[in-house]
Short mmCIF file of C-alpha atoms in Angstrom, two decimals:
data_model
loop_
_atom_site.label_atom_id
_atom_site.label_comp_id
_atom_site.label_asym_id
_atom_site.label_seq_id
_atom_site.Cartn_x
_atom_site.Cartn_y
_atom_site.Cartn_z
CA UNK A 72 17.77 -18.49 -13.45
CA UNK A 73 16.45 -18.95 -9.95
CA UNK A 74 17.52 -16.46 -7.16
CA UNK A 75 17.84 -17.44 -3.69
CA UNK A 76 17.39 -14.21 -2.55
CA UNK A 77 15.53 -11.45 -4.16
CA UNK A 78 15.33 -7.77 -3.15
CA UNK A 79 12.76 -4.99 -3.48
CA UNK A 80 14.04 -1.40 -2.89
CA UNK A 81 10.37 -0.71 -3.41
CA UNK A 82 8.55 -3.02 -1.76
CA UNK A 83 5.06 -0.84 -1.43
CA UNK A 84 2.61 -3.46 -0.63
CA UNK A 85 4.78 -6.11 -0.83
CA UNK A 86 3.94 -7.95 -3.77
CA UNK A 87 7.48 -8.92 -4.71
CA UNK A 88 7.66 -10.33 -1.47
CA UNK A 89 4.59 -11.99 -1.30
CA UNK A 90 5.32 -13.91 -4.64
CA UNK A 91 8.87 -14.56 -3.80
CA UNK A 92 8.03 -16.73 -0.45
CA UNK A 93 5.49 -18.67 -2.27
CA UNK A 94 8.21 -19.84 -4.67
CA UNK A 95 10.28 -20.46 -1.50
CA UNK A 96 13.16 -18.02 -2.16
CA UNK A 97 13.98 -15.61 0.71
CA UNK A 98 13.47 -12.13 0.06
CA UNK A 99 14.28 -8.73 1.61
CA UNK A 100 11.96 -5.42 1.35
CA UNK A 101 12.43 -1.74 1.81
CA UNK A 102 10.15 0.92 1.77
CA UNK A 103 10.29 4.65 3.25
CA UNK A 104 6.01 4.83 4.24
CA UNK A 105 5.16 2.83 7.34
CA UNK A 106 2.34 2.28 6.19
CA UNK A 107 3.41 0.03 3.62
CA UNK A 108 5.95 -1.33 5.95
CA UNK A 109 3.01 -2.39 8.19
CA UNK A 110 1.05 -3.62 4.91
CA UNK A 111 3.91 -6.22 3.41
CA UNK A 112 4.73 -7.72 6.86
CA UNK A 113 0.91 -8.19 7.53
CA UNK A 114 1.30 -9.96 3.82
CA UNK A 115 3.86 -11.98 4.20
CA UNK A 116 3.63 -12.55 8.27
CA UNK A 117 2.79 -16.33 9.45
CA UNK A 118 -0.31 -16.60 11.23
CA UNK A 119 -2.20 -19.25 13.68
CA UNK A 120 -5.28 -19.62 11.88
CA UNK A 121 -7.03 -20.98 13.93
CA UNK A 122 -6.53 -17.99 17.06
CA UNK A 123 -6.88 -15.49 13.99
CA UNK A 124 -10.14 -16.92 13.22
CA UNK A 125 -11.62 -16.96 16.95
CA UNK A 126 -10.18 -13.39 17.83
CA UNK A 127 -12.13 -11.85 14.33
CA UNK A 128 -15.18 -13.45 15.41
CA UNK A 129 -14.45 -12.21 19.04
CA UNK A 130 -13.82 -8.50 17.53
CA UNK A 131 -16.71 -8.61 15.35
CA UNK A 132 -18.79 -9.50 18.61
CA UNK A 133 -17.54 -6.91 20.43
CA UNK A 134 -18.45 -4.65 18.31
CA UNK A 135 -21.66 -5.38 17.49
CA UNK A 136 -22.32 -5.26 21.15
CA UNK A 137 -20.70 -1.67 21.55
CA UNK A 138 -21.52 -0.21 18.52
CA UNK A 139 -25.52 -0.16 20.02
CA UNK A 140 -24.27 1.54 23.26
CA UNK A 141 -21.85 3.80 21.53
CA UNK A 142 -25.22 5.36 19.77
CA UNK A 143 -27.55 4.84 21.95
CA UNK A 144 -27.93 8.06 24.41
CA UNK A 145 -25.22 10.51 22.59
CA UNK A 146 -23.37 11.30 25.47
CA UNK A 147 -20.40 8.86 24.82
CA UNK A 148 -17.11 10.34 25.29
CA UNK A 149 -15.01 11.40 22.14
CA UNK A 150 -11.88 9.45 20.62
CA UNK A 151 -9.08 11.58 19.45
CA UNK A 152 -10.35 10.25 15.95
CA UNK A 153 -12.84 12.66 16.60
CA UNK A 154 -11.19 15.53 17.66
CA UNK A 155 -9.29 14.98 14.47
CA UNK A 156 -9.79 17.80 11.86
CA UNK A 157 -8.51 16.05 8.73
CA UNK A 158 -11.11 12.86 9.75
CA UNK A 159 -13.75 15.17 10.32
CA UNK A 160 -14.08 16.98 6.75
CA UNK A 161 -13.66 13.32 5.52
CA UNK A 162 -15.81 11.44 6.80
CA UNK A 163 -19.18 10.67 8.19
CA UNK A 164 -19.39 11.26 12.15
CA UNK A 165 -21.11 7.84 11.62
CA UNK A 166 -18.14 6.78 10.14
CA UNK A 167 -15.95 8.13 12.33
CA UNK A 168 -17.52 6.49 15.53
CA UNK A 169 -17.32 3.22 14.35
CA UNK A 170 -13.81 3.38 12.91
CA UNK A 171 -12.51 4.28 16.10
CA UNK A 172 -14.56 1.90 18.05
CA UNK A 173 -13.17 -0.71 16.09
CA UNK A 174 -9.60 0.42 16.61
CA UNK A 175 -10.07 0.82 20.21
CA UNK A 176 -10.79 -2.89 20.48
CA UNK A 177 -7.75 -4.37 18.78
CA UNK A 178 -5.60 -3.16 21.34
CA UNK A 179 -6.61 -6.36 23.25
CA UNK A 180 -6.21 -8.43 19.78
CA UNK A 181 -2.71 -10.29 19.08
CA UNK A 182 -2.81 -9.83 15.52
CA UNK A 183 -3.04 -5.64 15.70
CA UNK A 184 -0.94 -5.22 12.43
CA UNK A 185 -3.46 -7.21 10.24
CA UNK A 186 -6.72 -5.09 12.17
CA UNK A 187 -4.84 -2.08 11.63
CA UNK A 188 -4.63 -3.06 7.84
CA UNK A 189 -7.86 -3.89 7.75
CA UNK A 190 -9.23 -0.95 9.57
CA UNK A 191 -7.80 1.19 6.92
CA UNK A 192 -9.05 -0.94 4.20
CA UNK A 193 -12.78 -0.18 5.57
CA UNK A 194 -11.64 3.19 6.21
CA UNK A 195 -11.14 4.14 2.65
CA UNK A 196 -14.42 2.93 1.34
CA UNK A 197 -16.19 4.96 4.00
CA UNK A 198 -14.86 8.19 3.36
CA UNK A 199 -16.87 10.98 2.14
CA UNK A 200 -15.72 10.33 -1.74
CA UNK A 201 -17.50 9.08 -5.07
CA UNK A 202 -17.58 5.76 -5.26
CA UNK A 203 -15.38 5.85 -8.97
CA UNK A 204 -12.82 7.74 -7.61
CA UNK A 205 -11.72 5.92 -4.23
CA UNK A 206 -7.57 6.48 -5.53
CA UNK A 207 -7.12 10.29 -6.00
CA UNK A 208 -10.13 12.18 -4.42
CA UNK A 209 -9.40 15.90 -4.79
CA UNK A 210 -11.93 17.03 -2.04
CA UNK A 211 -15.01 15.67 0.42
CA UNK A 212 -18.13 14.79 -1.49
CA UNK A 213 -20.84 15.83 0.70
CA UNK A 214 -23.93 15.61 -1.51
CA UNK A 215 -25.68 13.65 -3.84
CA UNK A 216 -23.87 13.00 -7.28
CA UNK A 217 -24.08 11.13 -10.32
CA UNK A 218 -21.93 8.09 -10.00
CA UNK A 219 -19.84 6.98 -13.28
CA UNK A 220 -19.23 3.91 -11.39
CA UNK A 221 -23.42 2.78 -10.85
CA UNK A 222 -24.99 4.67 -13.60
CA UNK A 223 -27.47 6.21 -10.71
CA UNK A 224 -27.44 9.09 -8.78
CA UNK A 225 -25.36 7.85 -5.28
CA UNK A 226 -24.93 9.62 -2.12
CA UNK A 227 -22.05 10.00 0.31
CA UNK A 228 -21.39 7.18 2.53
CA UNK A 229 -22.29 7.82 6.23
CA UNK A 230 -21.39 4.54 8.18
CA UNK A 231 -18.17 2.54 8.24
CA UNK A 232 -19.17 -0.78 9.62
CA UNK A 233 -20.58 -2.74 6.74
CA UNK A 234 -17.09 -2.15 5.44
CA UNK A 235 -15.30 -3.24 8.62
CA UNK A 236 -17.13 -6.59 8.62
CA UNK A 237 -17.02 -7.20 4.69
CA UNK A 238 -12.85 -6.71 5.18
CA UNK A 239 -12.54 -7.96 8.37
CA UNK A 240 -13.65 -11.57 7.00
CA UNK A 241 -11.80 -11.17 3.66
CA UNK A 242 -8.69 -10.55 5.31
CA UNK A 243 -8.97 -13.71 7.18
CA UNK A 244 -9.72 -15.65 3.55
CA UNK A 245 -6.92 -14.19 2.19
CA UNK A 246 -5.08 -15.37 4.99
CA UNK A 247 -6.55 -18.84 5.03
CA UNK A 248 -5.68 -19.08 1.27
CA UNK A 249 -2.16 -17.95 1.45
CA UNK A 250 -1.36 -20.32 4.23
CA UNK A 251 -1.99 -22.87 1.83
CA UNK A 252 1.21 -21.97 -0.39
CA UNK A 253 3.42 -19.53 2.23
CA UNK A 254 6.78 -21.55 2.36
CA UNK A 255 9.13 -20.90 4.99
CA UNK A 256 11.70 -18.86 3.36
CA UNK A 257 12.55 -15.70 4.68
CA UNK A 258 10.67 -12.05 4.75
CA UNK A 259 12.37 -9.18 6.05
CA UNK A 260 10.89 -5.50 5.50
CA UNK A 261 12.58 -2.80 6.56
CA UNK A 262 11.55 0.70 7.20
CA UNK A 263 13.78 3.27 6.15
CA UNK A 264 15.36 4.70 2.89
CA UNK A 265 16.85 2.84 -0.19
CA UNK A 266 19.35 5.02 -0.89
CA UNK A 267 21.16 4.15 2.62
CA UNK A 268 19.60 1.06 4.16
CA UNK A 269 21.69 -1.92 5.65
CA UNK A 270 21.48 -4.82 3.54
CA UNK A 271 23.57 -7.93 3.66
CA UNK A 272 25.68 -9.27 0.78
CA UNK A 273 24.71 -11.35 -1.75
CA UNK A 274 21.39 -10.01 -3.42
CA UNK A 275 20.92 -12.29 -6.43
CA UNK A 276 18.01 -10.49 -7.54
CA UNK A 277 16.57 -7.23 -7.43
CA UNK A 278 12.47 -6.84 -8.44
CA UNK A 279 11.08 -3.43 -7.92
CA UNK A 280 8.79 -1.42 -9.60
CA UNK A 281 9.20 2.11 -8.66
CA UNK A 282 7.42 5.06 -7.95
CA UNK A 283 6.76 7.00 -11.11
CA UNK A 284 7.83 10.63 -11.27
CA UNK A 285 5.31 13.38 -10.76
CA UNK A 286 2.98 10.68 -10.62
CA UNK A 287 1.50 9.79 -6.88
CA UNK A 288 1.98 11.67 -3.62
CA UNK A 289 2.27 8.03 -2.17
CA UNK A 290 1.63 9.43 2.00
CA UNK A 291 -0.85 11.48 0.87
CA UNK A 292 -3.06 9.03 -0.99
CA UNK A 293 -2.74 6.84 2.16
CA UNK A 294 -3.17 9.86 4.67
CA UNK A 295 -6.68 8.34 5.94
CA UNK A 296 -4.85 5.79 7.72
CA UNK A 297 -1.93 7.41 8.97
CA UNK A 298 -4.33 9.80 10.24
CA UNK A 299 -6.57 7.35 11.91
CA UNK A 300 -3.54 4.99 13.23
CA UNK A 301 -1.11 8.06 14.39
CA UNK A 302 1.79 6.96 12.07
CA UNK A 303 4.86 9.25 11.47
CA UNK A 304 4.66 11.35 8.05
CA UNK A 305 7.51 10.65 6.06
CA UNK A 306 6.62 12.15 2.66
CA UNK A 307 9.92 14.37 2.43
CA UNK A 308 12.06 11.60 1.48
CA UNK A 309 9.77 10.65 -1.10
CA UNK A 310 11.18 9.97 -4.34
CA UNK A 311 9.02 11.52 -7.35
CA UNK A 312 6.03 12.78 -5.25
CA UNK A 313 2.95 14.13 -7.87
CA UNK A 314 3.54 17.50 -5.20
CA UNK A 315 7.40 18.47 -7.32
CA UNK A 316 5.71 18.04 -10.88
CA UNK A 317 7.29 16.61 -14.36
CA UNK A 318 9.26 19.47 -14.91
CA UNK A 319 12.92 18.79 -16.02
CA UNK A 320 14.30 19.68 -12.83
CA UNK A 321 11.56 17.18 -11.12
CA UNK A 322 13.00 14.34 -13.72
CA UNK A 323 16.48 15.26 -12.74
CA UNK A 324 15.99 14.85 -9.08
CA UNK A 325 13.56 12.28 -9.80
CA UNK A 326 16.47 10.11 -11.49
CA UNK A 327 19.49 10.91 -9.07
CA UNK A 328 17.33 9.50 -6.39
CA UNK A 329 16.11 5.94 -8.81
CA UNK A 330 19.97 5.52 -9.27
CA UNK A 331 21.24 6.57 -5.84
CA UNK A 332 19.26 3.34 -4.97
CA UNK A 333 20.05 1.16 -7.49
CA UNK A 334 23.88 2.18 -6.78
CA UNK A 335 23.48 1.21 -3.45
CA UNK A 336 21.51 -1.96 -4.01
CA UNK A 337 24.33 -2.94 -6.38
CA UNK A 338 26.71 -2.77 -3.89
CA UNK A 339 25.04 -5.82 -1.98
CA UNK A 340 24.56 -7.87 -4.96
CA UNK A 341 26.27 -10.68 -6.28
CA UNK A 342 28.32 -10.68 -9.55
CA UNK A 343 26.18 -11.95 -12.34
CA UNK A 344 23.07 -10.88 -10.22
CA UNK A 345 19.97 -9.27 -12.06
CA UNK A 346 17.93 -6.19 -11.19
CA UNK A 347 14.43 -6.24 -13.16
CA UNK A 348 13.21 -3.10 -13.30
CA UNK A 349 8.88 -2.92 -13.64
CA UNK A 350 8.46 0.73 -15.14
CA UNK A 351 6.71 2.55 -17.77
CA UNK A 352 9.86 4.79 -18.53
CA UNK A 353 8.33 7.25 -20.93
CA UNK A 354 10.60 9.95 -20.83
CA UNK A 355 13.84 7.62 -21.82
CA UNK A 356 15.95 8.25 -17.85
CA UNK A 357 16.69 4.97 -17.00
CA UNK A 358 20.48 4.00 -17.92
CA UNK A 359 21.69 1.14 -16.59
CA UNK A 360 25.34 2.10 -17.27
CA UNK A 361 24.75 5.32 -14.82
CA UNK A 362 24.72 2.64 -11.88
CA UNK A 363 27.30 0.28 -13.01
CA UNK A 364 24.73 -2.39 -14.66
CA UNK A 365 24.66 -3.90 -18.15
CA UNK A 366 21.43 -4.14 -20.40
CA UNK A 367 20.29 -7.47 -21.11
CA UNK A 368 16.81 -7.23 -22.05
CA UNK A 369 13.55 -5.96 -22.18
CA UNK A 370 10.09 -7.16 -22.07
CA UNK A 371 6.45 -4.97 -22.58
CA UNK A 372 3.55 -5.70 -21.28
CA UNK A 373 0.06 -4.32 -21.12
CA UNK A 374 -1.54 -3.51 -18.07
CA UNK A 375 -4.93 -4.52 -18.08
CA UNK A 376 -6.08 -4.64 -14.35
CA UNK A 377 -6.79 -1.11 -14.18
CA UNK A 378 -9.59 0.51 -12.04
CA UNK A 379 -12.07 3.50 -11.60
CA UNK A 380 -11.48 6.15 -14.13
CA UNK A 381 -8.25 4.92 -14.50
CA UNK A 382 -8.63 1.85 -16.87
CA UNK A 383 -7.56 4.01 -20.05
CA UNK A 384 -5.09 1.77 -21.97
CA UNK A 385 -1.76 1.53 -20.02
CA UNK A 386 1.77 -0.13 -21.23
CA UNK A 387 5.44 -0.25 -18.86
CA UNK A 388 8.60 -2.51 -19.79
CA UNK A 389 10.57 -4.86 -17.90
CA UNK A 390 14.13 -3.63 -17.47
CA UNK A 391 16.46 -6.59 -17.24
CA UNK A 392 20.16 -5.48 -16.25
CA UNK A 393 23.03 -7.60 -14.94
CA UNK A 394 25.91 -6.72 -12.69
CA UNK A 395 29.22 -7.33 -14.37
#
């Protein structure tokens, strides 16, 4: 079974996307944070090499050169960064300075998406957190502490520009090395909500793995960068945010708004088109029959790639359904 065009309700960071171009079959993403918006179309994006490569090394220049001036007689003027009391308790002033330097000079950089990307990348490696807990950090470290990660007593991070560089070039690897295999089908990623999104006819496919409920307060855990880059807060319309719990009621909710998308999905699909469905579904919701889908199949798998303190043994199932 090959689709020719897949869909991701989703998308997140886009790696349905990024998977489905490589195998040249056109594919359409949704997602309600910008921030992964920005993140799968900075993915999946075609880029001149080439310019990308000369503008980094331009950037990286530039701020070399500033960064000395910017701490050289402390009486450079302020960035709203700066002023900003949610980037102050987390992070370095340091930090801060350079982060905002940094965005300050890709506004005269064609590729701003990708900097913005990897801004935040840098951004959440310099905040004021242990290093063994960079995914869910409760509160600010600001002392000394002794890091699971090292085996060593490690202190807080104060600077943000070893990070910037170290990303900066990775990003453009990355990009280098998916050139190599991007294909020229299709990428669209839209930012809005599944449940009521546009979508045109003939979905084939549907690949998602959604959010889990009670799980991950997905705008918060990215709130560094919409912080830092000024991007609208969406986090109402999340579905199954850690912030309404596991309760029954949270499941219930948690459930009409999983099959209020799938509903609508189905309604752009294609008879005989497949949804697979990438979720650990422990407390026994999904029904494929609620949404007008027939089961087909199911595969486990172990997921092994786990980080941090979060590498404790970890299994979800492939949901295969078919529309009738």
């Amino acid at each position: 079974y090959r689709p020719s065009l897949v869909y991701d309700p989703f998308c997140g960071s886009g790696t349905a996307l990024v998977e489905s171009n490589t195998l040249g079959i056109d594919a359409i993403g949704t997602d309600i944070s910008i921030f992964n918006v920005i993140l799968s179309k900075v993915k999946t994006a075609k880029y001149d090499v080439l310019k990308l490569e000369k503008e980094i090394h331009g950037l990286l220049s530039a701020l070399r050169l500033q960064k000395s001036s910017l701490f050289g007689n402390g009486k450079s003027k302020k960035s709203k960064q700066e002023d900003n009391e949610y980037l102050k308790a987390w992070f370095a002033p340091k930090a801060l300075k350079e982060l905002a330097l940094y965005l300050e000079l890709i506004n005269d950089c064609t590729y701003k998406d990708l900097l913005k990307i990897t801004l935040s990348r840098a951004a959440r490696s310099a905040r004021l957190v242990t290093h063994y807990d960079l995914d869910f950090p409760k509160k600010p470290q600001m002392s000394e502490y002794h890091c699971f990660k090292h085996e060593r007593i490690c202190r807080p991070i104060d600077e943000a520009d070893k990070f910037l560089t170290r990303y900066t070039f990775d990003a453009l690897e990355r990009i280098k090395e998916f050139d190599k295999i991007r294909t020229k089908a299709n990428v669209v990623v839209n930012h809005a909500d599944s449940r009521e999104v546009k979508l045109p006819k003939g979905i084939d496919m549907i690949f998602t793995s959604p959010p889990y409920v009670g799980l991950i307060d997905y705008h918060e855990q990215h709130r560094y960068a919409y912080e830092l880059l000024g991007l609208a807060n969406n986090e109402r319309r999340e579905i199954g945010a850690a912030k309404n719990g596991q309760s029954e009621q949270a499941r219930k909710e948690y459930i009409k708004g999983i099959n209020d998308v799938l509903a609508h999905s189905r309604d752009f699909m294609a008879k005989g088109a497949l949804a697979l469905i990438v979720v650990n579904d422990k407390y026994k919701i999904y029904d494929p029959v609620e949404v007008g889908f027939k089961p087909v199949g199911k595969i486990d798998r172990h997921v092994n790639r786990r980080t941090g303190r979060r590498n404790s043994a970890f299994y979800e199932s492939v949901l295969i359904w078919k529309k009738d």
